[in-house]
CSV table of N, CA and C in Angstrom, one decimal:
chain,number,residue,atom,x,y,z
M,1,UNK,N,207.0,28.8,170.2
M,1,UNK,CA,205.3,29.8,169.4
M,1,UNK,C,204.4,30.3,170.8
M,2,UNK,N,204.7,32.0,170.0
M,2,UNK,CA,204.2,33.0,170.1
M,2,UNK,C,203.0,33.2,170.7
M,3,UNK,N,202.1,32.0,170.3
M,3,UNK,CA,201.0,31.7,171.1
M,3,UNK,C,199.9,31.0,169.9
M,4,UNK,N,198.3,31.0,170.1
M,4,UNK,CA,197.6,30.1,169.7
M,4,UNK,C,196.6,30.6,169.6
M,5,UNK,N,195.8,30.8,168.8
M,5,UNK,CA,194.3,31.1,168.2
M,5,UNK,C,193.4,29.7,167.8
M,6,UNK,N,192.1,29.6,168.9
M,6,UNK,CA,191.5,28.9,168.1
M,6,UNK,C,189.4,29.5,168.2
M,7,UNK,N,189.2,28.5,166.6
M,7,UNK,CA,188.5,28.8,166.3
M,7,UNK,C,187.3,27.9,165.5
M,8,UNK,N,186.5,26.5,166.8
M,8,UNK,CA,186.2,26.1,166.2
M,8,UNK,C,185.1,25.8,166.9
M,9,UNK,N,184.2,24.8,167.2
M,9,UNK,CA,182.8,24.5,168.3
M,9,UNK,C,181.7,24.4,167.5
M,10,UNK,N,180.8,24.7,166.0
M,10,UNK,CA,179.9,24.6,165.7
M,10,UNK,C,180.0,22.9,165.9
M,11,UNK,N,180.0,22.1,165.4
M,11,UNK,CA,179.6,20.7,166.0
M,11,UNK,C,179.3,20.8,167.3
M,12,UNK,N,180.4,20.6,167.5
M,12,UNK,CA,180.0,20.2,168.6
M,12,UNK,C,178.9,20.9,169.4
M,13,UNK,N,178.1,21.9,169.5
M,13,UNK,CA,176.6,22.4,170.0
M,13,UNK,C,175.8,21.5,169.4
M,14,UNK,N,175.8,20.2,169.1
M,14,UNK,CA,174.5,18.8,168.0
M,14,UNK,C,175.5,18.0,169.1
M,15,UNK,N,175.9,18.0,170.2
M,15,UNK,CA,176.2,16.7,170.8
M,15,UNK,C,175.8,17.1,172.8
M,16,UNK,N,174.6,16.9,173.1
M,16,UNK,CA,175.1,16.7,174.6
M,16,UNK,C,176.3,15.8,174.8
M,17,UNK,N,176.9,15.4,174.6
M,17,UNK,CA,178.1,14.8,175.5
M,17,UNK,C,178.9,15.8,174.9
M,18,UNK,N,179.5,16.5,173.5
M,18,UNK,CA,180.6,18.0,174.0
M,18,UNK,C,180.5,19.2,174.6
M,19,UNK,N,178.5,19.4,174.0
M,19,UNK,CA,178.4,20.6,174.4
M,19,UNK,C,178.2,20.6,176.6
M,20,UNK,N,177.8,19.7,177.1
M,20,UNK,CA,177.7,19.4,178.5
M,20,UNK,C,179.4,19.5,179.0
M,21,UNK,N,180.1,19.1,178.4
M,21,UNK,CA,181.5,19.4,178.6
M,21,UNK,C,182.5,19.9,178.1
M,22,UNK,N,181.8,20.8,177.1
M,22,UNK,CA,182.6,22.0,176.3
M,22,UNK,C,184.1,22.7,177.4
M,23,UNK,N,182.9,23.0,178.4
M,23,UNK,CA,184.1,24.5,179.0
M,23,UNK,C,185.0,23.6,179.6
M,24,UNK,N,185.3,22.7,180.4
M,24,UNK,CA,185.6,21.2,181.2
M,24,UNK,C,187.1,20.8,180.0
M,25,UNK,N,186.2,21.0,178.9
M,25,UNK,CA,187.1,20.5,177.9
M,25,UNK,C,187.8,21.0,176.6
M,26,UNK,N,188.1,22.0,177.3
M,26,UNK,CA,188.5,23.6,176.7
M,26,UNK,C,189.3,24.0,177.6
M,27,UNK,N,189.4,23.3,178.6
M,27,UNK,CA,190.3,24.4,179.3
M,27,UNK,C,191.2,23.5,179.5
M,28,UNK,N,191.2,22.0,179.2
M,28,UNK,CA,192.0,20.4,179.7
M,28,UNK,C,192.6,20.7,177.4
M,29,UNK,N,192.2,21.7,177.2
M,29,UNK,CA,192.9,21.4,175.5
M,29,UNK,C,193.9,22.3,175.6
M,30,UNK,N,193.6,23.8,176.3
M,30,UNK,CA,194.7,24.8,176.4
M,30,UNK,C,196.0,23.9,176.9
M,31,UNK,N,196.2,23.2,178.3
M,31,UNK,CA,196.5,23.4,178.7
M,31,UNK,C,198.0,22.2,177.5
M,32,UNK,N,197.4,21.1,177.0
M,32,UNK,CA,197.3,20.0,176.5
M,32,UNK,C,198.5,21.2,175.3
M,33,UNK,N,197.7,21.8,174.8
M,33,UNK,CA,198.3,22.9,173.6
M,33,UNK,C,200.0,23.4,174.4
M,34,UNK,N,199.4,23.6,175.2
M,34,UNK,CA,200.7,24.3,175.5
M,34,UNK,C,201.7,23.2,176.0
M,35,UNK,N,201.0,22.0,177.3
M,35,UNK,CA,202.2,21.0,177.4
M,35,UNK,C,202.9,20.5,176.3
M,36,UNK,N,202.4,20.4,174.9
M,36,UNK,CA,203.3,19.8,174.2
M,36,UNK,C,204.4,20.4,173.8
M,37,UNK,N,203.8,21.8,173.3
M,37,UNK,CA,205.3,23.0,172.5
M,37,UNK,C,205.5,23.6,174.7
M,38,UNK,N,205.8,22.7,174.6
M,38,UNK,CA,206.5,22.8,176.1
M,38,UNK,C,205.7,25.3,177.2
M,39,UNK,N,205.1,25.5,176.8
M,39,UNK,CA,205.0,27.0,177.0
M,39,UNK,C,203.8,26.8,178.0
M,40,UNK,N,203.8,27.7,179.3
M,40,UNK,CA,203.0,27.0,180.0
M,40,UNK,C,201.7,27.8,180.5
M,41,UNK,N,202.7,29.2,179.5
M,41,UNK,CA,201.6,30.5,180.1
M,41,UNK,C,201.6,31.1,178.4
M,42,UNK,N,201.7,30.5,177.1
M,42,UNK,CA,201.3,30.5,175.9
M,42,UNK,C,199.9,31.1,175.4
M,43,UNK,N,200.2,32.7,176.1
M,43,UNK,CA,199.1,33.5,175.9
M,43,UNK,C,198.5,32.3,174.4
M,44,UNK,N,196.3,32.8,174.7
M,44,UNK,CA,195.8,31.8,173.8
M,44,UNK,C,194.4,32.6,173.6
M,45,UNK,N,194.0,33.4,172.8
M,45,UNK,CA,192.8,32.7,172.2
M,45,UNK,C,191.5,31.8,171.4
M,46,UNK,N,190.4,33.0,172.6
M,46,UNK,CA,189.3,31.7,172.0
M,46,UNK,C,188.3,32.5,171.0
M,47,UNK,N,187.9,31.6,170.0
M,47,UNK,CA,187.2,32.6,169.3
M,47,UNK,C,185.8,31.9,169.0
M,48,UNK,N,184.4,32.8,170.5
M,48,UNK,CA,183.5,33.0,170.0
M,48,UNK,C,183.0,32.6,169.0
M,49,UNK,N,182.3,30.8,168.8
M,49,UNK,CA,181.5,30.8,168.4
M,49,UNK,C,179.9,31.7,168.4
M,50,UNK,N,179.4,32.8,166.5
M,50,UNK,CA,179.3,33.7,166.4
M,50,UNK,C,177.9,33.6,165.0
M,51,UNK,N,177.3,32.6,164.9
M,51,UNK,CA,176.8,32.1,164.2
M,51,UNK,C,175.1,32.4,164.2
M,52,UNK,N,175.1,32.3,165.4
M,52,UNK,CA,173.8,33.5,165.8
M,52,UNK,C,173.7,34.9,165.2
M,53,UNK,N,174.9,35.1,165.1
M,53,UNK,CA,174.9,37.3,164.6
M,53,UNK,C,174.4,37.6,166.0
M,54,UNK,N,173.3,37.3,167.1
M,54,UNK,CA,173.9,38.2,167.7
M,54,UNK,C,174.5,37.8,169.5
M,55,UNK,N,174.2,39.3,170.4
M,55,UNK,CA,174.7,38.8,171.6
M,55,UNK,C,173.6,38.0,172.5
M,56,UNK,N,172.2,38.2,171.9
M,56,UNK,CA,171.3,37.0,172.6
M,56,UNK,C,171.1,36.3,172.1
M,57,UNK,N,171.4,35.9,171.0
M,57,UNK,CA,171.8,34.6,170.5
M,57,UNK,C,172.4,33.0,170.7
M,58,UNK,N,173.8,34.3,170.9
M,58,UNK,CA,174.9,33.9,171.5
M,58,UNK,C,174.6,32.7,172.3
M,59,UNK,N,174.6,33.5,173.0
M,59,UNK,CA,174.0,33.7,174.3
M,59,UNK,C,173.5,32.8,175.4
M,60,UNK,N,172.8,32.2,174.2
M,60,UNK,CA,171.3,30.3,174.4
M,60,UNK,C,172.6,29.5,173.8
M,61,UNK,N,173.4,29.7,173.3
M,61,UNK,CA,174.1,28.9,172.7
M,61,UNK,C,175.3,27.9,173.3
M,62,UNK,N,175.1,27.1,174.3
M,62,UNK,CA,176.2,26.5,175.5
M,62,UNK,C,177.6,26.0,175.1
M,63,UNK,N,177.0,26.4,173.9
M,63,UNK,CA,179.2,25.7,173.6
M,63,UNK,C,179.4,27.5,173.2
M,64,UNK,N,178.8,28.5,172.7
M,64,UNK,CA,179.2,30.2,173.2
M,64,UNK,C,180.1,30.1,174.1
M,65,UNK,N,178.4,29.8,175.1
M,65,UNK,CA,179.1,30.6,176.9
M,65,UNK,C,180.3,29.6,177.1
M,66,UNK,N,179.6,28.0,176.8
M,66,UNK,CA,181.0,27.4,177.9
M,66,UNK,C,182.5,27.4,176.9
M,67,UNK,N,182.7,28.3,175.7
M,67,UNK,CA,183.7,28.9,175.2
M,67,UNK,C,184.0,30.3,176.1
M,68,UNK,N,183.5,31.5,176.7
M,68,UNK,CA,184.2,32.6,177.1
M,68,UNK,C,184.3,32.2,178.5
M,69,UNK,N,183.8,30.9,179.7
M,69,UNK,CA,183.9,30.4,180.4
M,69,UNK,C,184.5,30.0,180.7
M,70,UNK,N,185.7,29.5,179.5
M,70,UNK,CA,186.2,28.7,179.7
M,70,UNK,C,187.7,30.0,179.8
M,71,UNK,N,188.1,30.8,178.8
M,71,UNK,CA,188.5,31.8,178.9
M,71,UNK,C,188.8,32.7,180.3
M,72,UNK,N,187.9,33.0,181.2
M,72,UNK,CA,187.6,33.2,182.1
M,72,UNK,C,188.1,32.3,183.8
M,73,UNK,N,188.4,31.6,183.3
M,73,UNK,CA,189.4,30.4,184.8
M,73,UNK,C,190.3,31.3,184.9
M,74,UNK,N,190.3,30.6,186.3
M,74,UNK,CA,191.7,31.6,187.2
M,74,UNK,C,193.3,30.8,186.6
M,75,UNK,N,192.7,29.9,187.1
M,75,UNK,CA,194.3,29.6,185.7
M,75,UNK,C,194.5,30.1,185.0
M,76,UNK,N,194.0,31.4,184.2
M,76,UNK,CA,194.6,31.7,182.5
M,76,UNK,C,193.9,33.0,183.1
M,77,UNK,N,193.8,33.1,183.9
M,77,UNK,CA,194.1,35.1,184.5
M,77,UNK,C,195.8,35.9,183.6
M,78,UNK,N,194.9,36.5,182.5
M,78,UNK,CA,196.1,37.5,182.8
M,78,UNK,C,197.0,36.6,181.0
M,79,UNK,N,196.6,35.0,180.4
M,79,UNK,CA,196.5,34.7,179.3
M,79,UNK,C,195.7,33.7,178.4
M,80,UNK,N,194.9,34.0,178.8
M,80,UNK,CA,193.9,33.7,177.9
M,80,UNK,C,192.7,34.2,177.6
M,81,UNK,N,192.1,34.5,176.0
M,81,UNK,CA,190.8,35.8,176.2
M,81,UNK,C,189.9,34.8,175.4
M,82,UNK,N,189.3,35.6,175.6
M,82,UNK,CA,187.8,35.3,174.4
M,82,UNK,C,187.7,36.3,173.3
M,83,UNK,N,187.2,36.2,172.2
M,83,UNK,CA,186.8,37.1,170.9
M,83,UNK,C,185.4,37.0,170.8
M,84,UNK,N,184.6,38.2,171.1
M,84,UNK,CA,184.0,37.6,169.9
M,84,UNK,C,183.4,37.9,168.5
M,85,UNK,N,182.9,36.9,167.7
M,85,UNK,CA,183.3,37.1,166.4
M,85,UNK,C,181.8,37.0,166.3
M,86,UNK,N,180.6,37.3,166.7
M,86,UNK,CA,178.9,37.7,166.5
M,86,UNK,C,179.0,39.4,166.6
M,87,UNK,N,180.8,39.8,166.7
M,87,UNK,CA,180.8,41.6,166.9
M,87,UNK,C,181.5,41.8,165.2
M,88,UNK,N,182.0,40.5,164.5
M,88,UNK,CA,182.0,41.5,163.3
M,88,UNK,C,181.5,40.3,162.4
M,89,UNK,N,180.3,40.1,162.6
M,89,UNK,CA,179.1,39.2,161.4
M,89,UNK,C,179.3,40.1,160.2
M,90,UNK,N,178.9,39.8,159.8
M,90,UNK,CA,179.5,40.1,157.8
M,90,UNK,C,177.5,40.4,156.9
M,91,UNK,N,177.7,41.5,158.2
M,91,UNK,CA,175.7,41.7,157.3
M,91,UNK,C,175.0,41.8,156.0
M,92,UNK,N,175.9,42.4,156.3
M,92,UNK,CA,175.4,42.3,154.4
M,92,UNK,C,175.6,41.2,154.0
M,93,UNK,N,176.6,40.3,153.3
M,93,UNK,CA,176.7,39.8,153.8
M,93,UNK,C,175.8,38.5,153.2
M,94,UNK,N,174.9,38.9,155.0
M,94,UNK,CA,173.4,37.8,154.9
M,94,UNK,C,172.4,38.4,154.3
M,95,UNK,N,172.6,39.2,154.6
M,95,UNK,CA,170.9,40.0,153.6
M,95,UNK,C,171.3,39.6,152.3
M,96,UNK,N,172.4,40.2,150.9
M,96,UNK,CA,171.6,39.3,149.9
M,96,UNK,C,171.9,37.9,150.1
M,97,UNK,N,172.3,37.4,151.0
M,97,UNK,CA,172.0,36.0,150.8
M,97,UNK,C,170.7,35.6,151.3
M,98,UNK,N,170.2,36.1,152.3
M,98,UNK,CA,169.1,35.4,152.8
M,98,UNK,C,168.3,36.4,151.4
M,99,UNK,N,168.7,36.9,150.6
M,99,UNK,CA,167.8,37.2,149.0
M,99,UNK,C,168.2,36.1,148.0
M,100,UNK,N,168.6,35.3,148.7
M,100,UNK,CA,168.6,33.8,147.7
M,100,UNK,C,169.9,34.4,146.5
M,101,UNK,N,170.9,34.5,147.6
M,101,UNK,CA,171.9,33.7,146.7
M,101,UNK,C,172.1,33.6,145.4
M,102,UNK,N,171.2,32.4,145.0
M,102,UNK,CA,171.9,31.4,143.4
M,102,UNK,C,171.2,32.9,142.9
M,103,UNK,N,170.0,33.3,143.3
M,103,UNK,CA,168.5,34.2,142.6
M,103,UNK,C,170.1,35.4,142.3
M,104,UNK,N,170.8,36.0,142.9
M,104,UNK,CA,171.8,37.1,142.2
M,104,UNK,C,173.5,36.6,143.0
M,105,UNK,N,173.7,35.6,142.0
M,105,UNK,CA,174.7,34.9,142.1
M,105,UNK,C,176.1,35.7,141.5
M,106,UNK,N,176.1,36.7,140.8
M,106,UNK,CA,177.3,37.3,140.7
M,106,UNK,C,177.5,38.5,141.8
M,107,UNK,N,176.3,39.0,142.2
M,107,UNK,CA,176.8,40.4,143.5
M,107,UNK,C,177.3,38.9,144.5
M,108,UNK,N,176.4,37.7,145.5
M,108,UNK,CA,177.1,37.0,146.1
M,108,UNK,C,178.6,36.5,145.6
M,109,UNK,N,178.2,36.1,144.7
M,109,UNK,CA,180.3,35.7,145.0
M,109,UNK,C,181.4,36.8,144.8
M,110,UNK,N,181.4,38.2,144.6
M,110,UNK,CA,182.2,39.2,145.2
M,110,UNK,C,182.8,39.0,146.5
M,111,UNK,N,181.1,38.9,148.0
M,111,UNK,CA,180.9,38.7,149.3
M,111,UNK,C,181.0,38.0,149.7
M,112,UNK,N,180.4,37.1,149.2
M,112,UNK,CA,180.3,35.5,149.8
M,112,UNK,C,180.8,34.2,149.0
M,113,UNK,N,181.0,32.6,150.5
M,113,UNK,CA,181.6,32.1,148.8
M,113,UNK,C,180.6,30.1,149.5
M,114,UNK,N,180.5,31.3,150.8
M,114,UNK,CA,179.3,29.5,152.3
M,114,UNK,C,178.3,29.9,152.2
M,115,UNK,N,178.4,29.1,153.1
M,115,UNK,CA,176.3,29.3,154.2
M,115,UNK,C,177.0,29.8,155.7
M,116,UNK,N,175.4,30.0,155.7
M,116,UNK,CA,176.2,30.4,156.9
M,116,UNK,C,176.9,30.5,158.0
M,117,UNK,N,176.7,28.3,158.6
M,117,UNK,CA,178.1,28.1,159.4
M,117,UNK,C,179.6,28.2,159.7
M,118,UNK,N,179.7,28.4,158.1
M,118,UNK,CA,180.7,28.6,157.9
M,118,UNK,C,181.0,30.8,157.6
M,119,UNK,N,180.6,31.5,158.0
M,119,UNK,CA,179.7,32.8,157.9
M,119,UNK,C,180.4,33.1,156.9
M,120,UNK,N,179.2,33.3,155.6
M,120,UNK,CA,178.9,33.0,155.1
M,120,UNK,C,180.4,33.0,154.4
M,121,UNK,N,181.8,32.7,153.7
M,121,UNK,CA,182.1,32.8,153.4
M,121,UNK,C,183.2,33.6,153.5
M,122,UNK,N,182.8,34.9,153.8
M,122,UNK,CA,182.6,36.1,153.6
M,122,UNK,C,184.3,36.7,154.2
M,123,UNK,N,185.0,37.2,152.9
M,123,UNK,CA,186.2,37.9,152.9
M,123,UNK,C,185.7,38.7,154.1
M,124,UNK,N,184.9,39.6,154.4
M,124,UNK,CA,185.1,41.0,155.6
M,124,UNK,C,184.4,39.8,156.4
M,125,UNK,N,184.4,39.6,157.0
M,125,UNK,CA,184.7,38.3,158.2
M,125,UNK,C,185.2,37.7,159.0
M,126,UNK,N,185.9,37.1,157.9
M,126,UNK,CA,187.3,36.8,158.2
M,126,UNK,C,188.5,37.6,158.4
M,127,UNK,N,188.3,38.8,157.9
M,127,UNK,CA,189.5,40.0,158.2
M,127,UNK,C,189.2,40.3,159.6
M,128,UNK,N,187.8,40.4,159.7
M,128,UNK,CA,187.5,41.7,160.9
M,128,UNK,C,187.5,40.5,162.0
M,129,UNK,N,187.6,39.6,161.7
M,129,UNK,CA,187.7,38.6,162.8
M,129,UNK,C,189.4,38.0,163.4
M,130,UNK,N,190.3,38.6,161.4
M,130,UNK,CA,191.3,38.2,161.5
M,130,UNK,C,191.8,39.7,163.3
M,131,UNK,N,191.5,40.8,162.6
M,131,UNK,CA,192.1,41.9,163.2
M,131,UNK,C,191.7,41.9,164.8
M,132,UNK,N,190.2,41.4,165.7
M,132,UNK,CA,190.1,41.1,166.2
M,132,UNK,C,190.8,40.4,167.0
M,133,UNK,N,191.5,38.9,167.0
M,133,UNK,CA,192.5,37.7,167.0
M,133,UNK,C,194.2,38.4,167.7
M,134,UNK,N,194.1,39.3,165.9
M,134,UNK,CA,196.3,40.5,166.1
M,134,UNK,C,195.6,41.0,167.7
M,135,UNK,N,194.4,41.7,167.6
M,135,UNK,CA,194.9,42.3,168.8
M,135,UNK,C,194.3,42.2,170.6
M,136,UNK,N,193.6,41.2,170.2
M,136,UNK,CA,193.5,39.7,171.6
M,136,UNK,C,194.5,39.1,172.4
M,137,UNK,N,195.2,38.7,171.0
M,137,UNK,CA,196.6,38.6,170.6
M,137,UNK,C,198.2,39.6,171.6
M,138,UNK,N,197.9,40.4,170.5
M,138,UNK,CA,198.6,41.5,171.1
M,138,UNK,C,198.6,41.5,172.2
M,139,UNK,N,197.3,41.6,173.3
M,139,UNK,CA,196.9,42.5,174.6
M,139,UNK,C,197.7,41.3,175.8
M,140,UNK,N,197.6,40.2,175.2
M,140,UNK,CA,198.0,38.8,175.1
M,140,UNK,C,199.3,38.8,176.4
M,141,UNK,N,200.2,39.4,174.6
M,141,UNK,CA,201.7,39.1,174.3
M,141,UNK,C,202.0,40.7,175.5
M,142,UNK,N,201.2,41.4,176.3
M,142,UNK,CA,201.3,42.8,176.1
M,142,UNK,C,202.2,41.9,178.5
M,143,UNK,N,201.5,42.1,178.5
M,143,UNK,CA,200.7,41.5,179.0
M,143,UNK,C,201.7,40.2,180.2
M,144,UNK,N,202.6,40.0,179.4
M,144,UNK,CA,203.4,38.7,179.7
M,144,UNK,C,205.2,39.4,179.9
M,145,UNK,N,204.9,40.5,178.7
M,145,UNK,CA,206.3,41.4,179.5
M,145,UNK,C,206.6,42.1,180.2
M,146,UNK,N,205.3,42.2,181.1
M,146,UNK,CA,205.4,43.5,182.1
M,146,UNK,C,205.9,42.3,183.6
């Protein structure tokens, strides 16, 4: 396996136990995945929860902060990165959603398919995020080859 991308955490923000231990559990998860696939330095990209849409909002989310902190753990230098999903949030889709997606259903169906907690089901968002994940993974794989 060449690398691993993790993008999850929304429900964890609602549990005191999960939220308070997220950093340490993420570190254990990365180590467990690497052990399972016998690749102890496998590149690992963490997609930071960004449903708050702005840096200020994401900075207040304990799970998002813990995801960033896990990526910066000393033992993960040069083989784990975090990617900020709020930076590629589809604000256009959000504007349509906020105007009342049901009233503008034909327009809404062309750009979104879900609620904000799933990033509105926006193809634009997921294409942008996928590109960000690929860029981060390419960077990590490049560091391994040096």
